[in-house]
Amino acid sequence: MSDIRDSKMKRITNQKLATTFIKKEIESIKKQVGKQKVLLALSGGVDSSVVAALLIKAIGNNLICVHVNHGLLRKGEPEQVVKVFKHNLKANLVYVDARKTFLNKLRGVSDPETKRKIIGKVFIDVFAHEAKKLKGVHFLAQGTIYPDILESKKGVKAHHNVGGLPKDLNFKLVEPVKFLYKDEVRQVGLALGLPRDMVFRQPFPGPGLGVRCTGAITKDRLNALKEADAIVREEIEKLKYTPWQYFCVIPDLKSTGIKNGKRYMGWAAIIRAVNTKDAVKATSFEIPHKTLYRIRDRIIKNVPGINRVLWDYSNKPVSTIEWE
Ligand code: XMP
C-alpha cells in the first residue's frame, strides 16, 4: 500500500466527515483482519487512543490493548486509560505495571540521550514480552499519523511508530489513521466519543516526565514532579485561554530553604508555558500574576521536597521547550 495521502482525500474538518471516515475505516479494518486478533500499544496519547476506539468499534474484543505504565506519565493518566478503555469502552486491556523496571534501569543515569534510549528500549522489551505471551496474534495496530510518515521520509525523526519492534514478532500492521493530520485525528476521536481532555491533550514527549525530571531520576523527585505538574495544569486550565504546552520541570538541583526555623535543602519547581505553531519556534506564554502566585502557594504547601518555585519565561530559540 502506498504511503502517500490521496490528493483527492477531503480534509476531515467536522463531525459529519469524521463519522463518514469511521464507517469506511471500520469496513476496511474488518476486511483486513477478519476474525483475527490485533495487538495495540495504548499509551493514552491521542493517536493510539483514537486507533483503539476505532478498532474496538470494528472488532470488539479481538483487539488486545496493552498499556505499559512506565511511571513517566502525568498524574492521573494511567488511571484515565483504564477508566476510559477498560470500564467505559469495555476494551480487552492488559495493564502492565512496569514502573519499577523503568526506575531500576534509569537509576543513576543522568545523560539525556542515554535516558531517552533506555526508556525506548525498555518500553519495547516490556511490550515484546507481553506480545510473545499472546499466542497467535499476527496483527499490530499503530497510531501512526501522516506527519510521522512525512518526517520519517525526510529523515527528520525516526518515529517509534515507523519501525522499532523486534522483527521476529513478524506483525502485519494495521494503521487506520496513517493518512490523517493531527486535527483530523482529533475530529475522529470526538466522533468516537472519547473524552475531550484526552482528544485535546497537549503534546507530551514520548519519554514522558523523564525529560522533565532532569539528570538521574529518583522516585521522590519524580513523585514531586507529578504533583507539582498537576497543580500547574489545573491552574492554567482555569484560564479563559490555555497555551499550547504547559507543564512543570524539576531539575536535579537543590537549594537552601527554611522549615520550622531550620535550614533544609529542597528542589525548585519550574513552571513552563509556551505558545507555538510548529514547536520550531516558541514564545513564553504570559501567565497572569494571580495564577503564578496560586501555583507557587499550592506547590509550596502541598508538594514535599520543594522549597522554591520559578517561572521559565524564555523563548525558543534560544531555549528549547523541554529542559532535556
Ligand atoms: P523542544 O524541547 O525540542 O521540543 O523545544 C519541541 C517539541 O517536541 C516535544 N519533545 C519530544 N517529543 N520525544 C517526543 O516525542 C522527545 O524526546 C521529545 N523532546 C521534546 C516537546 O514536548 C515539544 O512539544
PDB file of N, CA, C and O and ligand atoms in Angstrom, residues 113 116 157 159-160 202-208 211-212 244-245 247 272 274 276 278-280 282 316 319-324, ligand 1:
ATOM      1  N   GLU A 113      20.352  11.790  26.469  1.00  0.00           N
ATOM      2  CA  GLU A 113      20.158  10.877  25.329  1.00  0.00           C
ATOM      3  C   GLU A 113      20.173   9.419  25.775  1.00  0.00           C
ATOM      4  O   GLU A 113      19.418   8.588  25.263  1.00  0.00           O
ATOM      5  N   ARG A 116      16.792   8.726  27.202  1.00  0.00           N
ATOM      6  CA  ARG A 116      15.814   8.520  26.123  1.00  0.00           C
ATOM      7  C   ARG A 116      15.930   7.108  25.539  1.00  0.00           C
ATOM      8  O   ARG A 116      14.932   6.432  25.321  1.00  0.00           O
ATOM      9  N   LYS A 157      12.946  12.718  11.852  1.00  0.00           N
ATOM     10  CA  LYS A 157      12.842  11.974  13.107  1.00  0.00           C
ATOM     11  C   LYS A 157      12.689  10.502  12.776  1.00  0.00           C
ATOM     12  O   LYS A 157      12.010  10.158  11.810  1.00  0.00           O
ATOM     13  N   HIS A 159      10.618   7.774  13.858  1.00  0.00           N
ATOM     14  CA  HIS A 159       9.469   7.589  14.734  1.00  0.00           C
ATOM     15  C   HIS A 159       9.359   6.193  15.275  1.00  0.00           C
ATOM     16  O   HIS A 159       9.575   5.231  14.569  1.00  0.00           O
ATOM     17  N   HIS A 160       8.992   6.120  16.556  1.00  0.00           N
ATOM     18  CA  HIS A 160       8.848   4.800  17.164  1.00  0.00           C
ATOM     19  C   HIS A 160       7.747   4.019  16.464  1.00  0.00           C
ATOM     20  O   HIS A 160       7.727   2.813  16.446  1.00  0.00           O
ATOM     21  N   GLN A 202      -2.518  18.139  25.432  1.00  0.00           N
ATOM     22  CA  GLN A 202      -1.374  18.903  24.909  1.00  0.00           C
ATOM     23  C   GLN A 202      -0.257  17.933  24.499  1.00  0.00           C
ATOM     24  O   GLN A 202      -0.221  16.794  24.986  1.00  0.00           O
ATOM     25  N   PRO A 203       0.629  18.357  23.585  1.00  0.00           N
ATOM     26  CA  PRO A 203       1.708  17.467  23.167  1.00  0.00           C
ATOM     27  C   PRO A 203       2.513  17.010  24.382  1.00  0.00           C
ATOM     28  O   PRO A 203       2.728  17.797  25.308  1.00  0.00           O
ATOM     29  N   PHE A 204       2.916  15.775  24.367  1.00  0.00           N
ATOM     30  CA  PHE A 204       3.647  15.216  25.508  1.00  0.00           C
ATOM     31  C   PHE A 204       4.755  14.338  24.959  1.00  0.00           C
ATOM     32  O   PHE A 204       4.509  13.470  24.121  1.00  0.00           O
ATOM     33  N   PRO A 205       6.003  14.566  25.378  1.00  0.00           N
ATOM     34  CA  PRO A 205       7.107  13.806  24.773  1.00  0.00           C
ATOM     35  C   PRO A 205       7.015  12.306  25.024  1.00  0.00           C
ATOM     36  O   PRO A 205       6.525  11.885  26.087  1.00  0.00           O
ATOM     37  N   GLY A 206       7.479  11.534  24.066  1.00  0.00           N
ATOM     38  CA  GLY A 206       7.490  10.068  24.208  1.00  0.00           C
ATOM     39  C   GLY A 206       8.144   9.608  25.510  1.00  0.00           C
ATOM     40  O   GLY A 206       7.596   8.766  26.206  1.00  0.00           O
ATOM     41  N   PRO A 207       9.341  10.161  25.858  1.00  0.00           N
ATOM     42  CA  PRO A 207       9.969   9.720  27.102  1.00  0.00           C
ATOM     43  C   PRO A 207       9.293  10.305  28.346  1.00  0.00           C
ATOM     44  O   PRO A 207       9.804  10.176  29.462  1.00  0.00           O
ATOM     45  N   GLY A 208       8.175  10.975  28.141  1.00  0.00           N
ATOM     46  CA  GLY A 208       7.338  11.429  29.247  1.00  0.00           C
ATOM     47  C   GLY A 208       8.058  12.352  30.217  1.00  0.00           C
ATOM     48  O   GLY A 208       8.898  13.173  29.829  1.00  0.00           O
ATOM     49  N   VAL A 211      12.043  13.508  30.677  1.00  0.00           N
ATOM     50  CA  VAL A 211      12.823  14.663  30.197  1.00  0.00           C
ATOM     51  C   VAL A 211      12.579  15.906  31.058  1.00  0.00           C
ATOM     52  O   VAL A 211      13.197  16.950  30.846  1.00  0.00           O
ATOM     53  N   ARG A 212      11.639  15.781  32.009  1.00  0.00           N
ATOM     54  CA  ARG A 212      11.334  16.945  32.869  1.00  0.00           C
ATOM     55  C   ARG A 212      11.833  16.739  34.299  1.00  0.00           C
ATOM     56  O   ARG A 212      11.742  17.633  35.123  1.00  0.00           O
ATOM     57  N   TRP A 244      -0.373  26.405  24.303  1.00  0.00           N
ATOM     58  CA  TRP A 244      -0.120  25.188  23.515  1.00  0.00           C
ATOM     59  C   TRP A 244       0.436  24.066  24.379  1.00  0.00           C
ATOM     60  O   TRP A 244       0.047  22.923  24.269  1.00  0.00           O
ATOM     61  N   GLN A 245       1.375  24.436  25.242  1.00  0.00           N
ATOM     62  CA  GLN A 245       2.003  23.435  26.106  1.00  0.00           C
ATOM     63  C   GLN A 245       2.332  24.078  27.447  1.00  0.00           C
ATOM     64  O   GLN A 245       2.833  25.212  27.481  1.00  0.00           O
ATOM     65  N   PHE A 247       3.579  22.997  31.624  1.00  0.00           N
ATOM     66  CA  PHE A 247       3.973  21.876  32.477  1.00  0.00           C
ATOM     67  C   PHE A 247       4.958  22.332  33.539  1.00  0.00           C
ATOM     68  O   PHE A 247       5.265  23.531  33.652  1.00  0.00           O
ATOM     69  N   ARG A 272       6.655  26.120  33.130  1.00  0.00           N
ATOM     70  CA  ARG A 272       6.927  26.429  31.719  1.00  0.00           C
ATOM     71  C   ARG A 272       5.601  26.416  30.971  1.00  0.00           C
ATOM     72  O   ARG A 272       4.810  25.462  31.111  1.00  0.00           O
ATOM     73  N   VAL A 274       4.203  27.618  26.972  1.00  0.00           N
ATOM     74  CA  VAL A 274       4.609  28.231  25.702  1.00  0.00           C
ATOM     75  C   VAL A 274       3.510  28.158  24.655  1.00  0.00           C
ATOM     76  O   VAL A 274       2.627  27.299  24.705  1.00  0.00           O
ATOM     77  N   THR A 276       3.196  28.087  20.364  1.00  0.00           N
ATOM     78  CA  THR A 276       3.966  27.869  19.141  1.00  0.00           C
ATOM     79  C   THR A 276       3.027  27.335  18.060  1.00  0.00           C
ATOM     80  O   THR A 276       1.929  26.869  18.363  1.00  0.00           O
ATOM     81  N   ASP A 278       4.527  25.262  15.439  1.00  0.00           N
ATOM     82  CA  ASP A 278       5.076  24.001  14.971  1.00  0.00           C
ATOM     83  C   ASP A 278       6.197  23.472  15.865  1.00  0.00           C
ATOM     84  O   ASP A 278       6.907  22.555  15.482  1.00  0.00           O
ATOM     85  N   ALA A 279       6.367  24.082  17.039  1.00  0.00           N
ATOM     86  CA  ALA A 279       7.388  23.686  18.018  1.00  0.00           C
ATOM     87  C   ALA A 279       8.823  24.031  17.570  1.00  0.00           C
ATOM     88  O   ALA A 279       9.769  23.751  18.289  1.00  0.00           O
ATOM     89  N   VAL A 280       8.951  24.648  16.386  1.00  0.00           N
ATOM     90  CA  VAL A 280      10.294  25.023  15.932  1.00  0.00           C
ATOM     91  C   VAL A 280      10.726  26.314  16.634  1.00  0.00           C
ATOM     92  O   VAL A 280      11.850  26.461  17.093  1.00  0.00           O
ATOM     93  N   ALA A 282       9.125  29.064  19.678  1.00  0.00           N
ATOM     94  CA  ALA A 282       8.044  29.150  20.666  1.00  0.00           C
ATOM     95  C   ALA A 282       8.216  30.409  21.497  1.00  0.00           C
ATOM     96  O   ALA A 282       9.338  30.850  21.750  1.00  0.00           O
ATOM     97  N   LYS A 316      11.939  30.184  22.557  1.00  0.00           N
ATOM     98  CA  LYS A 316      12.721  29.269  21.703  1.00  0.00           C
ATOM     99  C   LYS A 316      12.840  29.873  20.321  1.00  0.00           C
ATOM    100  O   LYS A 316      11.793  30.171  19.740  1.00  0.00           O
ATOM    101  N   SER A 319      16.106  28.972  24.065  1.00  0.00           N
ATOM    102  CA  SER A 319      15.784  27.854  24.959  1.00  0.00           C
ATOM    103  C   SER A 319      14.840  26.883  24.275  1.00  0.00           C
ATOM    104  O   SER A 319      13.859  27.312  23.664  1.00  0.00           O
ATOM    105  N   THR A 320      15.089  25.599  24.387  1.00  0.00           N
ATOM    106  CA  THR A 320      14.130  24.630  23.872  1.00  0.00           C
ATOM    107  C   THR A 320      12.920  24.612  24.804  1.00  0.00           C
ATOM    108  O   THR A 320      12.973  25.160  25.910  1.00  0.00           O
ATOM    109  N   ILE A 321      11.846  23.981  24.340  1.00  0.00           N
ATOM    110  CA  ILE A 321      10.633  23.917  25.170  1.00  0.00           C
ATOM    111  C   ILE A 321      10.904  23.029  26.381  1.00  0.00           C
ATOM    112  O   ILE A 321      10.671  23.413  27.524  1.00  0.00           O
ATOM    113  N   GLU A 322      11.400  21.835  26.127  1.00  0.00           N
ATOM    114  CA  GLU A 322      11.735  20.911  27.217  1.00  0.00           C
ATOM    115  C   GLU A 322      13.113  21.272  27.773  1.00  0.00           C
ATOM    116  O   GLU A 322      13.904  21.932  27.104  1.00  0.00           O
ATOM    117  N   TRP A 323      13.381  20.762  28.956  1.00  0.00           N
ATOM    118  CA  TRP A 323      14.675  21.069  29.578  1.00  0.00           C
ATOM    119  C   TRP A 323      15.758  20.052  29.231  1.00  0.00           C
ATOM    120  O   TRP A 323      16.921  20.244  29.549  1.00  0.00           O
ATOM    121  N   GLU A 324      15.349  18.922  28.649  1.00  0.00           N
ATOM    122  CA  GLU A 324      16.361  17.928  28.273  1.00  0.00           C
ATOM    123  C   GLU A 324      16.116  17.479  26.855  1.00  0.00           C
ATOM    124  O   GLU A 324      14.955  17.342  26.456  1.00  0.00           O
TER     125      GLU A 324
HETATM  126  P1  XMP B   1      11.956  21.063  22.243  1.00  0.00           P
HETATM  127  O1  XMP B   1      12.306  20.740  23.659  1.00  0.00           O
HETATM  128  O2  XMP B   1      12.897  20.437  21.251  1.00  0.00           O
HETATM  129  O3  XMP B   1      10.552  20.382  21.991  1.00  0.00           O
HETATM  130  O4  XMP B   1      11.786  22.541  22.012  1.00  0.00           O
HETATM  131  C1  XMP B   1       9.760  20.564  20.851  1.00  0.00           C
HETATM  132  C2  XMP B   1       8.509  19.711  20.991  1.00  0.00           C
HETATM  133  O5  XMP B   1       8.847  18.324  20.947  1.00  0.00           O
HETATM  134  C3  XMP B   1       8.496  17.684  22.176  1.00  0.00           C
HETATM  135  N1  XMP B   1       9.614  16.800  22.537  1.00  0.00           N
HETATM  136  C4  XMP B   1       9.631  15.469  22.372  1.00  0.00           C
HETATM  137  N2  XMP B   1       8.695  14.638  21.886  1.00  0.00           N
HETATM  138  N3  XMP B   1      10.144  12.811  22.248  1.00  0.00           N
HETATM  139  C5  XMP B   1       8.952  13.305  21.837  1.00  0.00           C
HETATM  140  O6  XMP B   1       8.095  12.520  21.428  1.00  0.00           O
HETATM  141  C6  XMP B   1      11.126  13.584  22.754  1.00  0.00           C
HETATM  142  O7  XMP B   1      12.191  13.106  23.131  1.00  0.00           O
HETATM  143  C7  XMP B   1      10.844  14.981  22.811  1.00  0.00           C
HETATM  144  N4  XMP B   1      11.576  16.053  23.221  1.00  0.00           N
HETATM  145  C8  XMP B   1      10.802  17.140  23.021  1.00  0.00           C
HETATM  146  C9  XMP B   1       8.300  18.797  23.183  1.00  0.00           C
HETATM  147  O8  XMP B   1       7.402  18.415  24.217  1.00  0.00           O
HETATM  148  C10 XMP B   1       7.791  19.907  22.328  1.00  0.00           C
HETATM  149  O9  XMP B   1       6.397  19.797  22.096  1.00  0.00           O
END
